[in-house]
Amino acid sequence: MPDEIDYRYIVHYKTYPRFNKISLINNLPDTPLGALLSNRRTRRVSSNKELSIKLLHPLLAMATGRTGKNDGEEDFRAYPSAGARYPLELYLFSFTVKDMDSGIYHFSPLDNSLEILWEGDLKLIIKNLFNEENKEEVQHEFLENMKAFVAITAIEERTTFKYGAAGKKFPLIEAGYLGANITIMLEEAGYNPVILGTQWCSKELGDILDINPEKESVISSIAIL
Ligand SMILES: Cc1cc2nc3c(=O)[nH]c(=O)nc-3n(C[C@H](O)[C@H](O)[C@H](O)COP(=O)(O)O)c2cc1C
């Protein structure tokens, strides 16, 4: 019986002390992306930088848009997807975005447009969802400084149609890749993206988006500060 590990307080690293190893000799390569990754941190404060639709809209299009076709003339997208099934949908809530009304928008990859689903400011409601529904001690008062909020949903059937139950985790994995595209580009542009787990408020967010809970669910989100 292996010793019990207490995962609560320390970050654990697996090692193989009884085997030989190759030590890293060179310095890490000095590339712009490498520099961005080594400086990346979740910064829960305002970037104090104006966010405009002129930057945000193309950034979302680059992160999630259509980028080519396979031999069968089916689309490829900017993020990788198991079997190129692309089960994810992207919604944008704008609060203080220059030249953009507050509201809920759906990104449509067909023409890279933002479809206007609803107009109005939901910042307080979103902020409260992450505070009130939060069963952990972490509080999200910093969401007061959100300029925008991105919700990523999954339509699981697009993937399970091909892979059956074995494919159920693929949309979750893909949301990580899509989220990385979005957050790294936001970091590069000088903003503070904060990934927010939606485990406590997925249903409420789904209700706000008016999506069919039997088909589509919110699986990840990003606050842009
Ligand atoms: C799946 C996932 C969910 C997260 N959920 C939250 C969250 O709800 N609230 C929050 O403040 N940070 C959240 N984070 C950010 C993590 O707390 C953060 O990445 C972690 O503390 C490591 O710090 P770093 O990103 O600065 O390296 C989340 C990150 C991931 C990947």
PDB file of C-alpha atoms and ligand atoms in Angstrom:
ATOM      1  CA  MET A   1       0.000   0.000   0.000  1.00  0.00           C
ATOM      2  CA  PRO A   2       1.698   3.294  -1.100  1.00  0.00           C
ATOM      3  CA  ASP A   3       2.009   6.133   1.417  1.00  0.00           C
ATOM      4  CA  GLU A   4      -0.988   8.451   1.469  1.00  0.00           C
ATOM      5  CA  ILE A   5      -0.155  11.772  -0.213  1.00  0.00           C
ATOM      6  CA  ASP A   6      -1.689  14.924   1.195  1.00  0.00           C
ATOM      7  CA  TYR A   7      -2.524  16.991  -1.905  1.00  0.00           C
ATOM      8  CA  ARG A   8      -3.965  19.885   0.030  1.00  0.00           C
ATOM      9  CA  TYR A   9      -1.005  22.132   0.662  1.00  0.00           C
ATOM     10  CA  ILE A  10       1.899  21.423  -1.674  1.00  0.00           C
ATOM     11  CA  VAL A  11       2.244  21.170  -5.437  1.00  0.00           C
ATOM     12  CA  HIS A  12       3.399  17.616  -6.111  1.00  0.00           C
ATOM     13  CA  TYR A  13       5.927  16.602  -8.739  1.00  0.00           C
ATOM     14  CA  LYS A  14       6.518  13.015  -9.763  1.00  0.00           C
ATOM     15  CA  THR A  15      10.183  12.012 -10.101  1.00  0.00           C
ATOM     16  CA  TYR A  16      12.167   8.814 -10.725  1.00  0.00           C
ATOM     17  CA  PRO A  17      15.145   9.253  -8.361  1.00  0.00           C
ATOM     18  CA  ARG A  18      16.539   5.787  -9.038  1.00  0.00           C
ATOM     19  CA  PHE A  19      16.961   6.369 -12.791  1.00  0.00           C
ATOM     20  CA  ASN A  20      19.600   8.371 -14.654  1.00  0.00           C
ATOM     21  CA  LYS A  21      18.471  11.615 -16.211  1.00  0.00           C
ATOM     22  CA  ILE A  22      19.397  14.143 -18.909  1.00  0.00           C
ATOM     23  CA  SER A  23      19.774  17.598 -17.412  1.00  0.00           C
ATOM     24  CA  LEU A  24      18.687  20.653 -19.360  1.00  0.00           C
ATOM     25  CA  ILE A  25      21.908  22.241 -20.593  1.00  0.00           C
ATOM     26  CA  ASN A  26      20.819  25.185 -22.715  1.00  0.00           C
ATOM     27  CA  ASN A  27      18.866  28.167 -21.550  1.00  0.00           C
ATOM     28  CA  LEU A  28      15.250  28.101 -22.620  1.00  0.00           C
ATOM     29  CA  PRO A  29      14.952  29.475 -26.169  1.00  0.00           C
ATOM     30  CA  ASP A  30      14.416  33.211 -26.362  1.00  0.00           C
ATOM     31  CA  THR A  31      11.319  33.555 -28.551  1.00  0.00           C
ATOM     32  CA  PRO A  32       8.394  35.999 -28.264  1.00  0.00           C
ATOM     33  CA  LEU A  33       5.973  33.179 -27.452  1.00  0.00           C
ATOM     34  CA  GLY A  34       8.432  31.689 -24.941  1.00  0.00           C
ATOM     35  CA  ALA A  35       8.752  35.073 -23.218  1.00  0.00           C
ATOM     36  CA  LEU A  36       4.973  35.426 -23.136  1.00  0.00           C
ATOM     37  CA  LEU A  37       4.588  31.978 -21.546  1.00  0.00           C
ATOM     38  CA  SER A  38       7.269  32.511 -18.927  1.00  0.00           C
ATOM     39  CA  ASN A  39       5.695  35.809 -17.885  1.00  0.00           C
ATOM     40  CA  ARG A  40       2.117  34.547 -17.999  1.00  0.00           C
ATOM     41  CA  ARG A  41       0.224  34.845 -14.723  1.00  0.00           C
ATOM     42  CA  THR A  42      -3.437  35.109 -13.811  1.00  0.00           C
ATOM     43  CA  ARG A  43      -3.674  38.783 -12.896  1.00  0.00           C
ATOM     44  CA  ARG A  44      -6.943  39.524 -11.126  1.00  0.00           C
ATOM     45  CA  VAL A  45      -6.697  43.273 -11.529  1.00  0.00           C
ATOM     46  CA  SER A  46      -7.681  45.734 -14.210  1.00  0.00           C
ATOM     47  CA  SER A  47      -5.183  46.043 -17.050  1.00  0.00           C
ATOM     48  CA  ASN A  48      -6.073  49.765 -17.143  1.00  0.00           C
ATOM     49  CA  LYS A  49      -6.173  49.422 -20.896  1.00  0.00           C
ATOM     50  CA  GLU A  50      -9.133  50.355 -23.014  1.00  0.00           C
ATOM     51  CA  LEU A  51     -10.613  47.366 -24.841  1.00  0.00           C
ATOM     52  CA  SER A  52     -12.228  48.068 -28.188  1.00  0.00           C
ATOM     53  CA  ILE A  53     -14.298  45.961 -30.541  1.00  0.00           C
ATOM     54  CA  LYS A  54     -11.620  46.684 -33.162  1.00  0.00           C
ATOM     55  CA  LEU A  55      -9.202  44.495 -31.221  1.00  0.00           C
ATOM     56  CA  LEU A  56     -11.549  42.059 -29.501  1.00  0.00           C
ATOM     57  CA  HIS A  57     -13.589  40.935 -32.506  1.00  0.00           C
ATOM     58  CA  PRO A  58     -10.631  39.973 -34.760  1.00  0.00           C
ATOM     59  CA  LEU A  59      -8.868  38.405 -31.785  1.00  0.00           C
ATOM     60  CA  LEU A  60     -11.828  36.083 -31.183  1.00  0.00           C
ATOM     61  CA  ALA A  61     -12.019  35.348 -34.906  1.00  0.00           C
ATOM     62  CA  MET A  62      -8.327  34.416 -34.964  1.00  0.00           C
ATOM     63  CA  ALA A  63      -8.669  32.226 -31.862  1.00  0.00           C
ATOM     64  CA  THR A  64     -11.703  30.254 -33.005  1.00  0.00           C
ATOM     65  CA  GLY A  65     -12.362  30.993 -36.681  1.00  0.00           C
ATOM     66  CA  ARG A  66     -12.212  28.890 -39.816  1.00  0.00           C
ATOM     67  CA  THR A  67      -8.711  28.579 -41.210  1.00  0.00           C
ATOM     68  CA  GLY A  68      -8.900  26.047 -44.058  1.00  0.00           C
ATOM     69  CA  LYS A  69     -10.522  22.913 -45.402  1.00  0.00           C
ATOM     70  CA  ASN A  70      -9.652  19.218 -45.544  1.00  0.00           C
ATOM     71  CA  ASP A  71      -9.822  17.065 -48.698  1.00  0.00           C
ATOM     72  CA  GLY A  72     -13.520  16.501 -48.132  1.00  0.00           C
ATOM     73  CA  GLU A  73     -14.079  20.272 -48.163  1.00  0.00           C
ATOM     74  CA  GLU A  74     -14.903  20.264 -44.460  1.00  0.00           C
ATOM     75  CA  ASP A  75     -13.724  23.171 -42.339  1.00  0.00           C
ATOM     76  CA  PHE A  76     -10.669  23.346 -40.182  1.00  0.00           C
ATOM     77  CA  ARG A  77     -10.541  25.891 -37.359  1.00  0.00           C
ATOM     78  CA  ALA A  78      -7.850  27.794 -35.460  1.00  0.00           C
ATOM     79  CA  TYR A  79      -7.955  25.423 -32.480  1.00  0.00           C
ATOM     80  CA  PRO A  80      -7.505  21.638 -32.685  1.00  0.00           C
ATOM     81  CA  SER A  81     -10.593  19.436 -32.354  1.00  0.00           C
ATOM     82  CA  ALA A  82     -10.909  15.652 -32.092  1.00  0.00           C
ATOM     83  CA  GLY A  83     -12.034  14.405 -35.495  1.00  0.00           C
ATOM     84  CA  ALA A  84     -12.496  18.044 -36.571  1.00  0.00           C
ATOM     85  CA  ARG A  85     -15.995  17.942 -35.065  1.00  0.00           C
ATOM     86  CA  TYR A  86     -15.765  21.409 -33.392  1.00  0.00           C
ATOM     87  CA  PRO A  87     -18.326  20.948 -30.609  1.00  0.00           C
ATOM     88  CA  LEU A  88     -17.652  24.360 -29.034  1.00  0.00           C
ATOM     89  CA  GLU A  89     -19.614  27.618 -29.303  1.00  0.00           C
ATOM     90  CA  LEU A  90     -18.395  30.988 -28.161  1.00  0.00           C
ATOM     91  CA  TYR A  91     -20.466  33.763 -26.571  1.00  0.00           C
ATOM     92  CA  LEU A  92     -19.267  37.223 -25.667  1.00  0.00           C
ATOM     93  CA  PHE A  93     -20.723  39.462 -22.956  1.00  0.00           C
ATOM     94  CA  SER A  94     -19.540  43.023 -23.460  1.00  0.00           C
ATOM     95  CA  PHE A  95     -19.602  45.492 -20.565  1.00  0.00           C
ATOM     96  CA  THR A  96     -17.128  48.279 -21.261  1.00  0.00           C
ATOM     97  CA  VAL A  97     -15.874  47.692 -24.775  1.00  0.00           C
ATOM     98  CA  LYS A  98     -15.266  50.771 -26.907  1.00  0.00           C
ATOM     99  CA  ASP A  99     -17.631  51.109 -29.882  1.00  0.00           C
ATOM    100  CA  MET A 100     -19.708  48.143 -28.712  1.00  0.00           C
ATOM    101  CA  ASP A 101     -23.044  48.164 -26.902  1.00  0.00           C
ATOM    102  CA  SER A 102     -23.277  46.160 -23.696  1.00  0.00           C
ATOM    103  CA  GLY A 103     -24.937  42.867 -24.440  1.00  0.00           C
ATOM    104  CA  ILE A 104     -24.643  39.198 -25.316  1.00  0.00           C
ATOM    105  CA  TYR A 105     -23.160  38.208 -28.649  1.00  0.00           C
ATOM    106  CA  HIS A 106     -22.652  34.830 -30.338  1.00  0.00           C
ATOM    107  CA  PHE A 107     -19.603  34.357 -32.529  1.00  0.00           C
ATOM    108  CA  SER A 108     -20.598  32.856 -35.866  1.00  0.00           C
ATOM    109  CA  PRO A 109     -17.633  31.171 -37.596  1.00  0.00           C
ATOM    110  CA  LEU A 110     -19.546  31.086 -40.899  1.00  0.00           C
ATOM    111  CA  ASP A 111     -18.879  34.773 -41.541  1.00  0.00           C
ATOM    112  CA  ASN A 112     -16.859  35.750 -38.459  1.00  0.00           C
ATOM    113  CA  SER A 113     -19.755  37.906 -37.282  1.00  0.00           C
ATOM    114  CA  LEU A 114     -20.935  38.615 -33.777  1.00  0.00           C
ATOM    115  CA  GLU A 115     -24.657  37.924 -33.673  1.00  0.00           C
ATOM    116  CA  ILE A 116     -26.414  40.275 -31.263  1.00  0.00           C
ATOM    117  CA  LEU A 117     -28.511  38.084 -28.968  1.00  0.00           C
ATOM    118  CA  TRP A 118     -29.461  40.606 -26.321  1.00  0.00           C
ATOM    119  CA  GLU A 119     -28.677  44.195 -25.423  1.00  0.00           C
ATOM    120  CA  GLY A 120     -28.156  45.324 -21.836  1.00  0.00           C
ATOM    121  CA  ASP A 121     -25.538  45.245 -19.104  1.00  0.00           C
ATOM    122  CA  LEU A 122     -25.274  41.964 -17.205  1.00  0.00           C
ATOM    123  CA  LYS A 123     -22.003  42.627 -15.407  1.00  0.00           C
ATOM    124  CA  LEU A 124     -23.487  42.627 -11.931  1.00  0.00           C
ATOM    125  CA  ILE A 125     -25.434  39.439 -12.589  1.00  0.00           C
ATOM    126  CA  ILE A 126     -22.367  37.620 -13.950  1.00  0.00           C
ATOM    127  CA  LYS A 127     -20.202  38.886 -11.090  1.00  0.00           C
ATOM    128  CA  ASN A 128     -22.747  37.760  -8.511  1.00  0.00           C
ATOM    129  CA  LEU A 129     -23.038  34.320 -10.108  1.00  0.00           C
ATOM    130  CA  PHE A 130     -19.343  33.725  -9.465  1.00  0.00           C
ATOM    131  CA  ASN A 131     -19.605  34.963  -5.899  1.00  0.00           C
ATOM    132  CA  GLU A 132     -22.911  33.578  -4.710  1.00  0.00           C
ATOM    133  CA  GLU A 133     -22.808  30.210  -6.450  1.00  0.00           C
ATOM    134  CA  ASN A 134     -19.176  29.730  -5.538  1.00  0.00           C
ATOM    135  CA  LYS A 135     -18.913  26.924  -2.988  1.00  0.00           C
ATOM    136  CA  GLU A 136     -15.212  27.579  -2.419  1.00  0.00           C
ATOM    137  CA  GLU A 137     -13.710  30.303  -0.288  1.00  0.00           C
ATOM    138  CA  VAL A 138     -12.276  32.086  -3.327  1.00  0.00           C
ATOM    139  CA  GLN A 139     -14.166  35.294  -3.931  1.00  0.00           C
ATOM    140  CA  HIS A 140     -14.444  37.042  -7.241  1.00  0.00           C
ATOM    141  CA  GLU A 141     -14.945  40.671  -6.276  1.00  0.00           C
ATOM    142  CA  PHE A 142     -12.275  41.544  -8.873  1.00  0.00           C
ATOM    143  CA  LEU A 143     -14.886  40.814 -11.553  1.00  0.00           C
ATOM    144  CA  GLU A 144     -16.047  44.364 -10.893  1.00  0.00           C
ATOM    145  CA  ASN A 145     -13.218  45.271 -13.299  1.00  0.00           C
ATOM    146  CA  MET A 146     -14.333  43.022 -16.167  1.00  0.00           C
ATOM    147  CA  LYS A 147     -14.501  44.729 -19.517  1.00  0.00           C
ATOM    148  CA  ALA A 148     -15.945  41.613 -21.155  1.00  0.00           C
ATOM    149  CA  PHE A 149     -16.695  37.976 -20.432  1.00  0.00           C
ATOM    150  CA  VAL A 150     -16.427  34.983 -22.752  1.00  0.00           C
ATOM    151  CA  ALA A 151     -18.494  31.837 -22.229  1.00  0.00           C
ATOM    152  CA  ILE A 152     -17.513  28.638 -24.029  1.00  0.00           C
ATOM    153  CA  THR A 153     -20.257  26.059 -24.446  1.00  0.00           C
ATOM    154  CA  ALA A 154     -20.185  22.506 -25.771  1.00  0.00           C
ATOM    155  CA  ILE A 155     -22.683  20.761 -28.001  1.00  0.00           C
ATOM    156  CA  GLU A 156     -21.433  17.313 -27.013  1.00  0.00           C
ATOM    157  CA  GLU A 157     -23.433  15.433 -29.620  1.00  0.00           C
ATOM    158  CA  ARG A 158     -21.304  16.829 -32.440  1.00  0.00           C
ATOM    159  CA  THR A 159     -18.461  14.752 -31.006  1.00  0.00           C
ATOM    160  CA  THR A 160     -20.230  11.754 -29.453  1.00  0.00           C
ATOM    161  CA  PHE A 161     -22.027  11.252 -32.782  1.00  0.00           C
ATOM    162  CA  LYS A 162     -18.622  10.113 -34.086  1.00  0.00           C
ATOM    163  CA  TYR A 163     -16.909   8.690 -30.989  1.00  0.00           C
ATOM    164  CA  GLY A 164     -19.761   7.581 -28.747  1.00  0.00           C
ATOM    165  CA  ALA A 165     -19.370   7.853 -24.976  1.00  0.00           C
ATOM    166  CA  ALA A 166     -15.564   7.558 -25.409  1.00  0.00           C
ATOM    167  CA  GLY A 167     -15.596  11.077 -26.864  1.00  0.00           C
ATOM    168  CA  LYS A 168     -17.388  12.764 -23.963  1.00  0.00           C
ATOM    169  CA  LYS A 169     -14.231  14.382 -22.600  1.00  0.00           C
ATOM    170  CA  PHE A 170     -13.058  15.786 -25.926  1.00  0.00           C
ATOM    171  CA  PRO A 171     -15.072  19.056 -25.720  1.00  0.00           C
ATOM    172  CA  LEU A 172     -13.539  19.740 -22.277  1.00  0.00           C
ATOM    173  CA  ILE A 173     -10.046  19.203 -23.633  1.00  0.00           C
ATOM    174  CA  GLU A 174     -10.776  21.386 -26.652  1.00  0.00           C
ATOM    175  CA  ALA A 175     -12.098  24.201 -24.456  1.00  0.00           C
ATOM    176  CA  GLY A 176      -8.605  24.240 -22.913  1.00  0.00           C
ATOM    177  CA  TYR A 177      -6.992  24.691 -26.323  1.00  0.00           C
ATOM    178  CA  LEU A 178      -9.479  27.345 -27.402  1.00  0.00           C
ATOM    179  CA  GLY A 179      -9.143  29.108 -24.049  1.00  0.00           C
ATOM    180  CA  ALA A 180      -5.353  29.076 -24.448  1.00  0.00           C
ATOM    181  CA  ASN A 181      -5.627  30.683 -27.902  1.00  0.00           C
ATOM    182  CA  ILE A 182      -7.826  33.440 -26.489  1.00  0.00           C
ATOM    183  CA  THR A 183      -5.903  34.067 -23.267  1.00  0.00           C
ATOM    184  CA  ILE A 184      -2.442  34.045 -24.844  1.00  0.00           C
ATOM    185  CA  MET A 185      -3.512  36.544 -27.492  1.00  0.00           C
ATOM    186  CA  LEU A 186      -5.125  38.752 -24.827  1.00  0.00           C
ATOM    187  CA  GLU A 187      -1.936  38.593 -22.754  1.00  0.00           C
ATOM    188  CA  GLU A 188       0.103  39.530 -25.792  1.00  0.00           C
ATOM    189  CA  ALA A 189      -2.156  42.543 -26.316  1.00  0.00           C
ATOM    190  CA  GLY A 190      -1.656  43.679 -22.688  1.00  0.00           C
ATOM    191  CA  TYR A 191      -4.954  42.571 -21.092  1.00  0.00           C
ATOM    192  CA  ASN A 192      -5.540  40.413 -18.009  1.00  0.00           C
ATOM    193  CA  PRO A 193      -7.654  37.365 -18.873  1.00  0.00           C
ATOM    194  CA  VAL A 194      -8.863  35.246 -15.929  1.00  0.00           C
ATOM    195  CA  ILE A 195     -10.137  31.750 -16.614  1.00  0.00           C
ATOM    196  CA  LEU A 196     -13.202  31.055 -14.468  1.00  0.00           C
ATOM    197  CA  GLY A 197     -14.410  27.552 -13.733  1.00  0.00           C
ATOM    198  CA  THR A 198     -18.135  27.347 -14.365  1.00  0.00           C
ATOM    199  CA  GLN A 199     -18.740  24.297 -12.197  1.00  0.00           C
ATOM    200  CA  TRP A 200     -21.057  26.141  -9.799  1.00  0.00           C
ATOM    201  CA  CYS A 201     -22.966  28.298 -12.246  1.00  0.00           C
ATOM    202  CA  SER A 202     -23.073  26.445 -15.561  1.00  0.00           C
ATOM    203  CA  LYS A 203     -26.860  26.075 -15.410  1.00  0.00           C
ATOM    204  CA  GLU A 204     -27.466  29.749 -14.566  1.00  0.00           C
ATOM    205  CA  LEU A 205     -25.166  30.878 -17.374  1.00  0.00           C
ATOM    206  CA  GLY A 206     -26.971  28.512 -19.738  1.00  0.00           C
ATOM    207  CA  ASP A 207     -30.297  30.031 -18.710  1.00  0.00           C
ATOM    208  CA  ILE A 208     -28.969  33.536 -19.415  1.00  0.00           C
ATOM    209  CA  LEU A 209     -27.758  32.389 -22.842  1.00  0.00           C
ATOM    210  CA  ASP A 210     -31.129  30.704 -23.413  1.00  0.00           C
ATOM    211  CA  ILE A 211     -29.490  27.493 -24.650  1.00  0.00           C
ATOM    212  CA  ASN A 212     -31.183  24.097 -24.590  1.00  0.00           C
ATOM    213  CA  PRO A 213     -29.725  22.351 -21.503  1.00  0.00           C
ATOM    214  CA  GLU A 214     -30.268  18.957 -23.077  1.00  0.00           C
ATOM    215  CA  LYS A 215     -28.026  19.824 -26.021  1.00  0.00           C
ATOM    216  CA  GLU A 216     -25.605  22.543 -25.013  1.00  0.00           C
ATOM    217  CA  SER A 217     -23.864  23.487 -21.777  1.00  0.00           C
ATOM    218  CA  VAL A 218     -21.419  26.111 -20.541  1.00  0.00           C
ATOM    219  CA  ILE A 219     -18.091  24.429 -19.774  1.00  0.00           C
ATOM    220  CA  SER A 220     -15.581  27.252 -19.396  1.00  0.00           C
ATOM    221  CA  SER A 221     -15.344  31.007 -19.217  1.00  0.00           C
ATOM    222  CA  ILE A 222     -12.862  33.852 -19.337  1.00  0.00           C
ATOM    223  CA  ALA A 223     -13.193  37.269 -17.735  1.00  0.00           C
ATOM    224  CA  ILE A 224     -11.248  39.971 -19.553  1.00  0.00           C
ATOM    225  CA  LEU A 225      -9.846  42.609 -17.209  1.00  0.00           C
TER     226      LEU A 225
HETATM  227  C1  LIG B   1      -9.928  25.176 -15.377  1.00  0.00           C
HETATM  228  C2  LIG B   1      -9.513  26.399 -14.596  1.00  0.00           C
HETATM  229  C3  LIG B   1     -10.419  27.004 -13.748  1.00  0.00           C
HETATM  230  C4  LIG B   1     -10.077  28.147 -13.027  1.00  0.00           C
HETATM  231  N1  LIG B   1     -11.021  28.754 -12.262  1.00  0.00           N
HETATM  232  C5  LIG B   1     -10.706  29.910 -11.637  1.00  0.00           C
HETATM  233  C6  LIG B   1     -11.712  30.608 -10.920  1.00  0.00           C
HETATM  234  O1  LIG B   1     -12.875  30.189 -10.859  1.00  0.00           O
HETATM  235  N2  LIG B   1     -11.362  31.764 -10.309  1.00  0.00           N
HETATM  236  C7  LIG B   1     -10.100  32.283 -10.384  1.00  0.00           C
HETATM  237  O2  LIG B   1      -9.868  33.341  -9.807  1.00  0.00           O
HETATM  238  N3  LIG B   1      -9.122  31.639 -11.072  1.00  0.00           N
HETATM  239  C8  LIG B   1      -9.395  30.473 -11.708  1.00  0.00           C
HETATM  240  N4  LIG B   1      -8.436  29.831 -12.444  1.00  0.00           N
HETATM  241  C9  LIG B   1      -7.047  30.349 -12.486  1.00  0.00           C
HETATM  242  C10 LIG B   1      -6.137  29.541 -11.558  1.00  0.00           C
HETATM  243  O3  LIG B   1      -6.449  29.832 -10.207  1.00  0.00           O
HETATM  244  C11 LIG B   1      -4.659  29.868 -11.864  1.00  0.00           C
HETATM  245  O4  LIG B   1      -4.366  29.475 -13.185  1.00  0.00           O
HETATM  246  C12 LIG B   1      -3.734  29.154 -10.896  1.00  0.00           C
HETATM  247  O5  LIG B   1      -3.841  29.681  -9.600  1.00  0.00           O
HETATM  248  C13 LIG B   1      -2.276  29.254 -11.338  1.00  0.00           C
HETATM  249  O6  LIG B   1      -1.877  30.602 -11.372  1.00  0.00           O
HETATM  250  P1  LIG B   1      -1.365  31.313 -12.711  1.00  0.00           P
HETATM  251  O7  LIG B   1      -2.422  31.176 -13.765  1.00  0.00           O
HETATM  252  O8  LIG B   1      -1.095  32.740 -12.311  1.00  0.00           O
HETATM  253  O9  LIG B   1      -0.109  30.613 -13.149  1.00  0.00           O
HETATM  254  C14 LIG B   1      -8.759  28.686 -13.163  1.00  0.00           C
HETATM  255  C15 LIG B   1      -7.852  28.081 -14.029  1.00  0.00           C
HETATM  256  C16 LIG B   1      -8.228  26.951 -14.750  1.00  0.00           C
HETATM  257  C17 LIG B   1      -7.244  26.344 -15.713  1.00  0.00           C
END
